[in-house]
PDB file of C-alpha atoms in Angstrom:
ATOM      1  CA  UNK Q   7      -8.879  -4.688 -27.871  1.00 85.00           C
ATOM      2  CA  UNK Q   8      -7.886  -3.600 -24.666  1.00 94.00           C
ATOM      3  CA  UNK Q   9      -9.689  -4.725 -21.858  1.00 97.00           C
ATOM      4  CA  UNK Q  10      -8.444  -5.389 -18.020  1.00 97.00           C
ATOM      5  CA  UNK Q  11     -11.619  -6.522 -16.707  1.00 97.00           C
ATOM      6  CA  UNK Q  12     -10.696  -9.880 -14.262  1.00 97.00           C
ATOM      7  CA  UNK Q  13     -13.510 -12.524 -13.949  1.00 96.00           C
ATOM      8  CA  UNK Q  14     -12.255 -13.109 -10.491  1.00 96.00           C
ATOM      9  CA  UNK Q  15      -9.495 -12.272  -7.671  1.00 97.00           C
ATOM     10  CA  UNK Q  16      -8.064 -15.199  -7.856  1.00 96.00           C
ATOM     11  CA  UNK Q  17      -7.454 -14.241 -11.775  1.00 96.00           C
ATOM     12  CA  UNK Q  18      -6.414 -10.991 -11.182  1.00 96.00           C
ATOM     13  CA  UNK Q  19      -3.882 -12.058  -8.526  1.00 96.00           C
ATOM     14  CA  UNK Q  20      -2.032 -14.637 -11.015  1.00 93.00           C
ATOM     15  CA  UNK Q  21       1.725 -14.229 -10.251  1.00 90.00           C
ATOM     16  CA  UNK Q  22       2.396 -12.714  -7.111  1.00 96.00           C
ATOM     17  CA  UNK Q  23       5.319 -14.331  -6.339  1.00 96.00           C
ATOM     18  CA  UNK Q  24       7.236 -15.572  -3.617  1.00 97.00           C
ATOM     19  CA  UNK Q  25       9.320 -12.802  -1.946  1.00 97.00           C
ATOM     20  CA  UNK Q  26       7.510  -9.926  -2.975  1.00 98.00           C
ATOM     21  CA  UNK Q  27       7.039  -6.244  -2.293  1.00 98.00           C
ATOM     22  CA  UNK Q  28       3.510  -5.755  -2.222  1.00 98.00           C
ATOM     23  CA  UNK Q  29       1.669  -2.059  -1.782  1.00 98.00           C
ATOM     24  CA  UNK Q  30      -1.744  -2.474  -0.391  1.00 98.00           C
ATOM     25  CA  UNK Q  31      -3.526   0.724  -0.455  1.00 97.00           C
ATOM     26  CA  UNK Q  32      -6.076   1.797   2.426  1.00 94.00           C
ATOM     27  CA  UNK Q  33      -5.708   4.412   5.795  1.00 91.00           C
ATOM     28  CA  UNK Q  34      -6.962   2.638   9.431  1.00 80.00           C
ATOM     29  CA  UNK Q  35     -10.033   0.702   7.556  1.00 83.00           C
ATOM     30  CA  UNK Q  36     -10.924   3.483   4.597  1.00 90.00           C
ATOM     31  CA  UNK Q  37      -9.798   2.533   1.748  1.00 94.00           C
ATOM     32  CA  UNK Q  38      -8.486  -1.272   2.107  1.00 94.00           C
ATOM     33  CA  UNK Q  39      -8.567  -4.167  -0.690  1.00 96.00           C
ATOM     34  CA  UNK Q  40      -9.732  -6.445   1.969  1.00 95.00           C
ATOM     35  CA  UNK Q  41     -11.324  -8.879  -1.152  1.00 96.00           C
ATOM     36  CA  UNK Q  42      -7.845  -8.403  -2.756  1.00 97.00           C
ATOM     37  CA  UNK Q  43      -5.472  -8.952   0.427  1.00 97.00           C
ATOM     38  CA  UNK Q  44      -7.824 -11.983   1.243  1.00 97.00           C
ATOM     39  CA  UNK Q  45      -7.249 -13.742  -2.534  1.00 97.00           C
ATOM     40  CA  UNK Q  46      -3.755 -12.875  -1.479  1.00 97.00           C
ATOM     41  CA  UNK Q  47      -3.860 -15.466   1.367  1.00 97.00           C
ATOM     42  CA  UNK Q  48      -5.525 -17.788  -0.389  1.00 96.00           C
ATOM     43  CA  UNK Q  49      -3.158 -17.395  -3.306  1.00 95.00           C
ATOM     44  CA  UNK Q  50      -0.617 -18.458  -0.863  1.00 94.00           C
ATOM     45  CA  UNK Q  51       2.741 -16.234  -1.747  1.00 96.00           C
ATOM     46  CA  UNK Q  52       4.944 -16.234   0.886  1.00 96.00           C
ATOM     47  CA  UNK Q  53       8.190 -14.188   2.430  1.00 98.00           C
ATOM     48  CA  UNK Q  54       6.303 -11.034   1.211  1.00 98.00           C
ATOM     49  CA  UNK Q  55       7.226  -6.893   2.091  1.00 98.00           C
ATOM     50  CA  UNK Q  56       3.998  -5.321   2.823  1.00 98.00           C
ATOM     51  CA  UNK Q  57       3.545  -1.833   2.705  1.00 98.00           C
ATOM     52  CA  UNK Q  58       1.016  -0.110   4.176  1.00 97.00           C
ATOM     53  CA  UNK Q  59      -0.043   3.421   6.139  1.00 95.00           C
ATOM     54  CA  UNK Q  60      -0.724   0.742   9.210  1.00 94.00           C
ATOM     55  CA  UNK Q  61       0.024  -2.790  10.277  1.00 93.00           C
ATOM     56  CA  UNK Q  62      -3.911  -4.119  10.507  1.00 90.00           C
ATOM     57  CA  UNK Q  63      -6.794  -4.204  12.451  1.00 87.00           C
ATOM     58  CA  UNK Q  64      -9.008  -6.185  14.556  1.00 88.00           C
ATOM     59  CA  UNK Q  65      -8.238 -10.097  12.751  1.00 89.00           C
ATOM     60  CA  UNK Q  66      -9.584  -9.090   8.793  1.00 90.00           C
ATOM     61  CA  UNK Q  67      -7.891  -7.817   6.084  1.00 91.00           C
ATOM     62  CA  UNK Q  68      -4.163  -6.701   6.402  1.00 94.00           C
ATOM     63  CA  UNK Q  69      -4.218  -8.372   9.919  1.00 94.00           C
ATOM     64  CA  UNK Q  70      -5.373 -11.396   7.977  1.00 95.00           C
ATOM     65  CA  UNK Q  71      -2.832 -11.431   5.883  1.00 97.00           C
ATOM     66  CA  UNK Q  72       0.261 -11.183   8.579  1.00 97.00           C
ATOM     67  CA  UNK Q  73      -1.863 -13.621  11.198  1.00 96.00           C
ATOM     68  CA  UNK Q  74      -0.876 -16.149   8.065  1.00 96.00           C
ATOM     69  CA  UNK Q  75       2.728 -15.657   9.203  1.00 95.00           C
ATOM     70  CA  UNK Q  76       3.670 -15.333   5.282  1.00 96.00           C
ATOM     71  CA  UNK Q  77       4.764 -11.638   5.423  1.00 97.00           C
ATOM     72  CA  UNK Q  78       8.489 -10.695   6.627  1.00 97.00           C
ATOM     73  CA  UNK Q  79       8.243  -7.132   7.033  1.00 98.00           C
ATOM     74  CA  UNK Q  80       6.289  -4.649   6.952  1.00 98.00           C
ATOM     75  CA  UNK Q  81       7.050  -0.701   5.783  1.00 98.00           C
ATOM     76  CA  UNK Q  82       4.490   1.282   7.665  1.00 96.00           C
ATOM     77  CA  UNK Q  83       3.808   5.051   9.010  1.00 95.00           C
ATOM     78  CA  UNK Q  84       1.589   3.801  11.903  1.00 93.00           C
ATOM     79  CA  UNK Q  85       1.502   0.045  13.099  1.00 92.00           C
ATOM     80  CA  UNK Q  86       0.459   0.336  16.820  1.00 88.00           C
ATOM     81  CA  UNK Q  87      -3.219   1.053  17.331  1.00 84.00           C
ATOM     82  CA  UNK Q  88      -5.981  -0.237  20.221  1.00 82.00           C
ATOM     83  CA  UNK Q  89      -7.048  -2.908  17.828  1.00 86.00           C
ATOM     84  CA  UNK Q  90      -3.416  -3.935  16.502  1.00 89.00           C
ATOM     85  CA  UNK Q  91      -2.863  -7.477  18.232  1.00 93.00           C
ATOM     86  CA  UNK Q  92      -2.020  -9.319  15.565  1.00 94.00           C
ATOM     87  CA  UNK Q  93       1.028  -6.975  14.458  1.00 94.00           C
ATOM     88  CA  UNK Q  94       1.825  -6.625  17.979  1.00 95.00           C
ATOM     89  CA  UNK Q  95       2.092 -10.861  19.081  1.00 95.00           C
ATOM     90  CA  UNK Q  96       3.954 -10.657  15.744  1.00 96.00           C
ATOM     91  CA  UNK Q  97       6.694  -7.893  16.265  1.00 95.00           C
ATOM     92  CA  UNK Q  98       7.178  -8.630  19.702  1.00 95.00           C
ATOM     93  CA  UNK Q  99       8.007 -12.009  19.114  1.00 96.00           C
ATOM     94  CA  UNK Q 100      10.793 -11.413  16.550  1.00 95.00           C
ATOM     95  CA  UNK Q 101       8.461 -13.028  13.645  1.00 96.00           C
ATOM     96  CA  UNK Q 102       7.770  -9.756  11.684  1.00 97.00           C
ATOM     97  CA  UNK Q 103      10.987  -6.708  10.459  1.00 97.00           C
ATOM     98  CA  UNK Q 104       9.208  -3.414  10.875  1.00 96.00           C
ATOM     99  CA  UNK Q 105      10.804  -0.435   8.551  1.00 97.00           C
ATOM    100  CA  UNK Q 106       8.640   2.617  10.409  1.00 96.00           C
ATOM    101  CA  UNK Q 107       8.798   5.940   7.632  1.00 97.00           C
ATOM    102  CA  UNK Q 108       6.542   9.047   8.996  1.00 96.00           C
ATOM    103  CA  UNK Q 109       3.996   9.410   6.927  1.00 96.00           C
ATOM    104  CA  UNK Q 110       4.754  12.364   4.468  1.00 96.00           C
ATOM    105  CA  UNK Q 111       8.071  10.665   4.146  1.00 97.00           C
ATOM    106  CA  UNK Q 112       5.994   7.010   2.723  1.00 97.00           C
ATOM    107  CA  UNK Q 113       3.417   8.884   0.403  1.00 97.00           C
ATOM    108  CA  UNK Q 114       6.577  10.668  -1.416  1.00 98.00           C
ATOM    109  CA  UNK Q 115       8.501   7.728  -1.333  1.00 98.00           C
ATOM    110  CA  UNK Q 116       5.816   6.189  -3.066  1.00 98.00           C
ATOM    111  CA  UNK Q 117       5.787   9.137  -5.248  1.00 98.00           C
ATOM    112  CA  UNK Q 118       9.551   9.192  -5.952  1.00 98.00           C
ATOM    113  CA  UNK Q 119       9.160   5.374  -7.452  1.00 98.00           C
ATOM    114  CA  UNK Q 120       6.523   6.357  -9.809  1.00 97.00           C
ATOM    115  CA  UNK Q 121       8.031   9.882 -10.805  1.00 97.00           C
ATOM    116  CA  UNK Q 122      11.539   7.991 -11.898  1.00 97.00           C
ATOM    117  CA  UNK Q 123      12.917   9.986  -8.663  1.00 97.00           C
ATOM    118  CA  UNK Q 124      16.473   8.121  -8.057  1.00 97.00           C
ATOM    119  CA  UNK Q 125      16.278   9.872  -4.388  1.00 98.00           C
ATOM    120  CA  UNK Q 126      15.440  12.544  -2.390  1.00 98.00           C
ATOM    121  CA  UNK Q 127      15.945  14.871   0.810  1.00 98.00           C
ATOM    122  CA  UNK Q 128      13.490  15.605   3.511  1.00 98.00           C
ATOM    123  CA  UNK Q 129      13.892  17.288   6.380  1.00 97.00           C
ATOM    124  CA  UNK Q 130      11.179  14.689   8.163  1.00 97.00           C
ATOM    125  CA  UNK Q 131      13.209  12.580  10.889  1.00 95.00           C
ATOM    126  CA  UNK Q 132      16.233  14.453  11.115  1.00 97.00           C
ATOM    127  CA  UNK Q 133      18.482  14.136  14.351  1.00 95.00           C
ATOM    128  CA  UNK Q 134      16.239  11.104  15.696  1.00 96.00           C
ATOM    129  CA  UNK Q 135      16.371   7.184  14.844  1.00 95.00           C
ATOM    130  CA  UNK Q 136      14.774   7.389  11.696  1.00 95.00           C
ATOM    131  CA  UNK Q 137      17.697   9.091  10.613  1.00 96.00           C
ATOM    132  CA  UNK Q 138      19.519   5.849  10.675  1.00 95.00           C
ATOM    133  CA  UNK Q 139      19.494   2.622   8.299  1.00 94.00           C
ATOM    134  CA  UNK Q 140      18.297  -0.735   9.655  1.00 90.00           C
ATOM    135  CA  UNK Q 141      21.994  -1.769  10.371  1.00 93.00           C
ATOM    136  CA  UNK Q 142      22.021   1.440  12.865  1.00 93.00           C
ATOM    137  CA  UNK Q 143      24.223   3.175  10.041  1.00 96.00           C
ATOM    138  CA  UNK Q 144      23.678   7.105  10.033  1.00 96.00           C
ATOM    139  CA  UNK Q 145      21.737   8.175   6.405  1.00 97.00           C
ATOM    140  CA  UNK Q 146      23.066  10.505   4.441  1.00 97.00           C
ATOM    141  CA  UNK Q 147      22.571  13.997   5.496  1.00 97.00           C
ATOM    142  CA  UNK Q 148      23.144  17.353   3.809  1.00 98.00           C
ATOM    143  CA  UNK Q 149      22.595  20.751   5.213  1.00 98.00           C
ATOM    144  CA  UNK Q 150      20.609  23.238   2.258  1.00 98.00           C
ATOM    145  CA  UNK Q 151      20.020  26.681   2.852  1.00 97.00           C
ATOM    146  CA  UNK Q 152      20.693  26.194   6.286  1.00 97.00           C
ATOM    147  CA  UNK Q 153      18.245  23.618   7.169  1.00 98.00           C
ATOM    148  CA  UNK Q 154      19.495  20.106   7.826  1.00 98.00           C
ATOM    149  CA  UNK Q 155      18.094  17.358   5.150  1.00 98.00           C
ATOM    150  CA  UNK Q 156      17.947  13.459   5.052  1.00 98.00           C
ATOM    151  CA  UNK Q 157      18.225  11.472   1.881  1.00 98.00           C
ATOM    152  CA  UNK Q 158      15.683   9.259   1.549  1.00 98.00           C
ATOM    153  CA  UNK Q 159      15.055   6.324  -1.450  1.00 98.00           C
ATOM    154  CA  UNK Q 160      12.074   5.639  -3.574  1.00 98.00           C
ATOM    155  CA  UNK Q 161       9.798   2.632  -2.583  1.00 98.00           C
ATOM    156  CA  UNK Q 162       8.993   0.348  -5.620  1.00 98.00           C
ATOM    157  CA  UNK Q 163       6.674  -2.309  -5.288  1.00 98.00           C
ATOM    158  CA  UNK Q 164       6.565  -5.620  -7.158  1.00 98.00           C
ATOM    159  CA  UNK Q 165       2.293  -5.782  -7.442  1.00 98.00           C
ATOM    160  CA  UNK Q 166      -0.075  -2.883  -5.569  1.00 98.00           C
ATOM    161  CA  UNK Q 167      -3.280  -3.958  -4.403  1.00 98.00           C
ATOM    162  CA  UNK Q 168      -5.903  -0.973  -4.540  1.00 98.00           C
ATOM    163  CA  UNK Q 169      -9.916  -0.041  -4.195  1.00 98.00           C
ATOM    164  CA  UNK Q 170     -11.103   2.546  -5.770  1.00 97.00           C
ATOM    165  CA  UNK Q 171     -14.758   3.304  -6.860  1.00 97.00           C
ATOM    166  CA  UNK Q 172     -14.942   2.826 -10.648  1.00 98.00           C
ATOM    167  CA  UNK Q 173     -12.965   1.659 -13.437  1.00 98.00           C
ATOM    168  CA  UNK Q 174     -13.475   0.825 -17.114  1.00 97.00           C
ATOM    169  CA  UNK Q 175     -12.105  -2.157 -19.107  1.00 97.00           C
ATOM    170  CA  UNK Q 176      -8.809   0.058 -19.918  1.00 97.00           C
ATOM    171  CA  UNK Q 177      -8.348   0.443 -16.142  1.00 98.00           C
ATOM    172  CA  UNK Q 178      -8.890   4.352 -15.889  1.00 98.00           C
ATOM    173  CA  UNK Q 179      -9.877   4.937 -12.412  1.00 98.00           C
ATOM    174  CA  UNK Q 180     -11.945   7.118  -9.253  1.00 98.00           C
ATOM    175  CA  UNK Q 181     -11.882   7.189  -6.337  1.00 97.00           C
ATOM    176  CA  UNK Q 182     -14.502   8.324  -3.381  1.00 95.00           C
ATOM    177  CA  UNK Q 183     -13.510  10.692  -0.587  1.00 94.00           C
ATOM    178  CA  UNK Q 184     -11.105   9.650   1.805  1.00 94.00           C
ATOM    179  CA  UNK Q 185     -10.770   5.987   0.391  1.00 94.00           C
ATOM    180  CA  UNK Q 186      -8.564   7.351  -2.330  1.00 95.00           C
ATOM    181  CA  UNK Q 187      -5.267   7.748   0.273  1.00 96.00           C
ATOM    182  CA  UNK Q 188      -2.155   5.733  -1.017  1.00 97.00           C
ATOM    183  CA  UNK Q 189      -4.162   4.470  -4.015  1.00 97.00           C
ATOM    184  CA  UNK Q 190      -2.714   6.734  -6.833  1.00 97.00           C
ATOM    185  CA  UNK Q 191       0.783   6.724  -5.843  1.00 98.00           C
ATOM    186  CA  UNK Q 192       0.850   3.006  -5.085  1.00 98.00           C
ATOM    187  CA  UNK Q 193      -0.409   2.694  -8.502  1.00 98.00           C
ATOM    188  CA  UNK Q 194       2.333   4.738 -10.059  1.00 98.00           C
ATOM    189  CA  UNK Q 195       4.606   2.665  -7.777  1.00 98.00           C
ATOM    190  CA  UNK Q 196       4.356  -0.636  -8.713  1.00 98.00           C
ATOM    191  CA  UNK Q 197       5.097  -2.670 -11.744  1.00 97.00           C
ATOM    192  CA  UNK Q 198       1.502  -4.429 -11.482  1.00 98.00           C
ATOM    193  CA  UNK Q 199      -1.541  -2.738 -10.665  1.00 98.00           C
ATOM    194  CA  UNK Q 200      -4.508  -4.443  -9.187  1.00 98.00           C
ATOM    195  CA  UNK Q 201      -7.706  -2.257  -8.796  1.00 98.00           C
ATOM    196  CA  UNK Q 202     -10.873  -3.763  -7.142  1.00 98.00           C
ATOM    197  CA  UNK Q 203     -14.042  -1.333  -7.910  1.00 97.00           C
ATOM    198  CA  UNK Q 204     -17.482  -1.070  -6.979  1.00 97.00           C
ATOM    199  CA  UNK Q 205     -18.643  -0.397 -10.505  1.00 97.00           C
ATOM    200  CA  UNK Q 206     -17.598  -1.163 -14.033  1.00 97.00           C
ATOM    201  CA  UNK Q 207     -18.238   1.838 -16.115  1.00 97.00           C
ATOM    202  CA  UNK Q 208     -18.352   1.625 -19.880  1.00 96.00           C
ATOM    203  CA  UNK Q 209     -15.464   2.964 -21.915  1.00 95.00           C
ATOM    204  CA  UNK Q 210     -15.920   6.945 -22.056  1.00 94.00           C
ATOM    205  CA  UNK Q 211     -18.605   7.049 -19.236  1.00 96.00           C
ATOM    206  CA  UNK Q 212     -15.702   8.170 -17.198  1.00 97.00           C
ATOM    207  CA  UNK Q 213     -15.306  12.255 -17.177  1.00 96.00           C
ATOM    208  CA  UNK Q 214     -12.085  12.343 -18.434  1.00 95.00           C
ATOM    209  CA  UNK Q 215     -11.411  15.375 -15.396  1.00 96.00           C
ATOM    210  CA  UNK Q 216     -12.283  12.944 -13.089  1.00 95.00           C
ATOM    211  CA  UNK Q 217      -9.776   9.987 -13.849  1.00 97.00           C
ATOM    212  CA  UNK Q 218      -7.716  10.132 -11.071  1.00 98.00           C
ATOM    213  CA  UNK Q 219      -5.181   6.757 -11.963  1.00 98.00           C
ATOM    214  CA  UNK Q 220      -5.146   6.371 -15.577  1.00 98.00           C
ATOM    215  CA  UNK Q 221      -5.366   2.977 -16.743  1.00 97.00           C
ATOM    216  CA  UNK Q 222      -1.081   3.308 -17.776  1.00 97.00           C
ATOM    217  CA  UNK Q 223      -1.075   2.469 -14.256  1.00 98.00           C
ATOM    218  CA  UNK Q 224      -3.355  -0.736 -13.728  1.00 98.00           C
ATOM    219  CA  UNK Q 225      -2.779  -4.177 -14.893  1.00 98.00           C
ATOM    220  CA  UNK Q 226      -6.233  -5.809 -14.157  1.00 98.00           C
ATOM    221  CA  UNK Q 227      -9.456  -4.534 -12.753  1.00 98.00           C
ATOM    222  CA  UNK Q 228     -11.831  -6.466 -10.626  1.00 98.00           C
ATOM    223  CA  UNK Q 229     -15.341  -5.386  -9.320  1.00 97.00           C
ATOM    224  CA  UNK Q 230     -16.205  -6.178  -6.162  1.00 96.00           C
ATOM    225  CA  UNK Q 231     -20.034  -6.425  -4.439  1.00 92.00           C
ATOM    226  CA  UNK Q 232     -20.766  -2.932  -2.121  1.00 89.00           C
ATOM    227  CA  UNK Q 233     -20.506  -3.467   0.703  1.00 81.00           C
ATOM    228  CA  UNK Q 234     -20.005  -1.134   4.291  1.00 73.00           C
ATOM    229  CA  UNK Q 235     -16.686  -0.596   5.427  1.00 67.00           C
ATOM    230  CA  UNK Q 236     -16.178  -2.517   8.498  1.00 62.00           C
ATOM    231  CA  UNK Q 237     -14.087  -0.926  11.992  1.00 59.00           C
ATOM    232  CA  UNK Q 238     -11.031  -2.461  13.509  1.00 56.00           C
ATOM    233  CA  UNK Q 239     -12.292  -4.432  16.575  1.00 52.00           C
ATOM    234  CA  UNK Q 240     -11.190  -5.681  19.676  1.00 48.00           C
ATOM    235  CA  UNK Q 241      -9.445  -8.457  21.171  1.00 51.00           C
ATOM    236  CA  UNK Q 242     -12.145 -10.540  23.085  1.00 52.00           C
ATOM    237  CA  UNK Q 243     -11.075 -11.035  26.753  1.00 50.00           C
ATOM    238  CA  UNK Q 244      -9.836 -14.659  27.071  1.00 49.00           C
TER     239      UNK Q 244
END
């Protein structure tokens, strides 16, 4: 019998390794494992590759997670923000790599990983510095019907940490609204797929028409209590 239902984080967070790529899902605060990203920490992998639409807020969740000083870069559309200290103290001081990908470029490199994609070219950066490779060596350009292209490479991740809203005990999953993002291609993405959800549904309570990640996708599912999505916050004033 299939059934992906974890009794616990900590269970469903069993071999993240060392030196990692990990996808956490979530855009600004909408959408982010924090109960996952904080059985990461106390899991205790280390060197990891986090990828992420941002780079934290406030001192919870993905800012959590770096503030351990256990990440070593982090592949991200949009990492400075009012409320971004923690990435900030970090980058500044040579601690964290930062890989920055606009942000249609990240969702279809995503994409490309789970789609078997071996590459692909985008017009998205062309002729500035995201046109080059970390070493400063130009990427590989081609001009198509006229308009200038950049080859870009799929991002695979090792585990993706996700929320969504409900899941069953084969791991078919929804989402709500906005917190849905990254989660499906982050699924598709990675080798192992951990969802936390709000509710556990039983098997075939699910519309299939509504399944947005089908449980192909997800290793281990994890309910979580409901509770309100918290805002970034503010350095206090020392």
């Amino acid at each position: 019998m299939i059934n992906k239902i974890a009794t616990s984080v900590a269970e469903a967070l069993q071999g993240v390794r060392d030196g990692a790529t990990v996808l956490i899902g979530g855009f600004g605060t909408a959408g982010i494992p924090n109960e996952l990203i904080d059985g990461l920490i106390e899991q205790g992998a280390r060197e990891l590759t986090v990828v992420n639409n941002n780079a934290g807020n406030g001192d919870h969740g993905l800012a959590a997670l770096l503030k351990t000083g256990r990440v070593r870069k982090i592949i991200c559309s949009f990492p400075r923000q009012a409320d971004s200290h923690v990435f900030d103290g970090l980058y500044r001081s040579g601690q964290l790599e930062l890989e920055l990908v606009p942000q249609g470029n990240l969702a279809e490199r995503l994409r490309a990983a789970g789609a078997g994609v071996g590459a692909f070219f985008t017009p998205t950066g062309y002729g500035t510095e995201l046109a080059k490779n970390a070493d400063g060596s130009p990427k590989e350009t081609r001009i198509i019907n006229g308009r200038p292209y950049v080859l870009e490479y799929p991002i695979h991740g090792d585990v993706a940490l996700i929320k969504a809203e409900r899941g069953d005990r084969w791991g078919n999953l929804t989402y709500r609204k906005a917190a849905r993002n990254f989660g499906p291609v982050m699924a598709t993405a990675a080798r192992r797929t951990v969802a936390s959800v709000f509710e556990i549904a039983e098997l075939g309570a699910l519309d299939p028409e509504t399944v947005v990640t089908p449980g192909i996708h997800v290793s281990a599912v994890v309910q979580i209590p409901r509770v309100a999505t918290a805002a970034g916050g503010f350095k206090e004033a020392a």
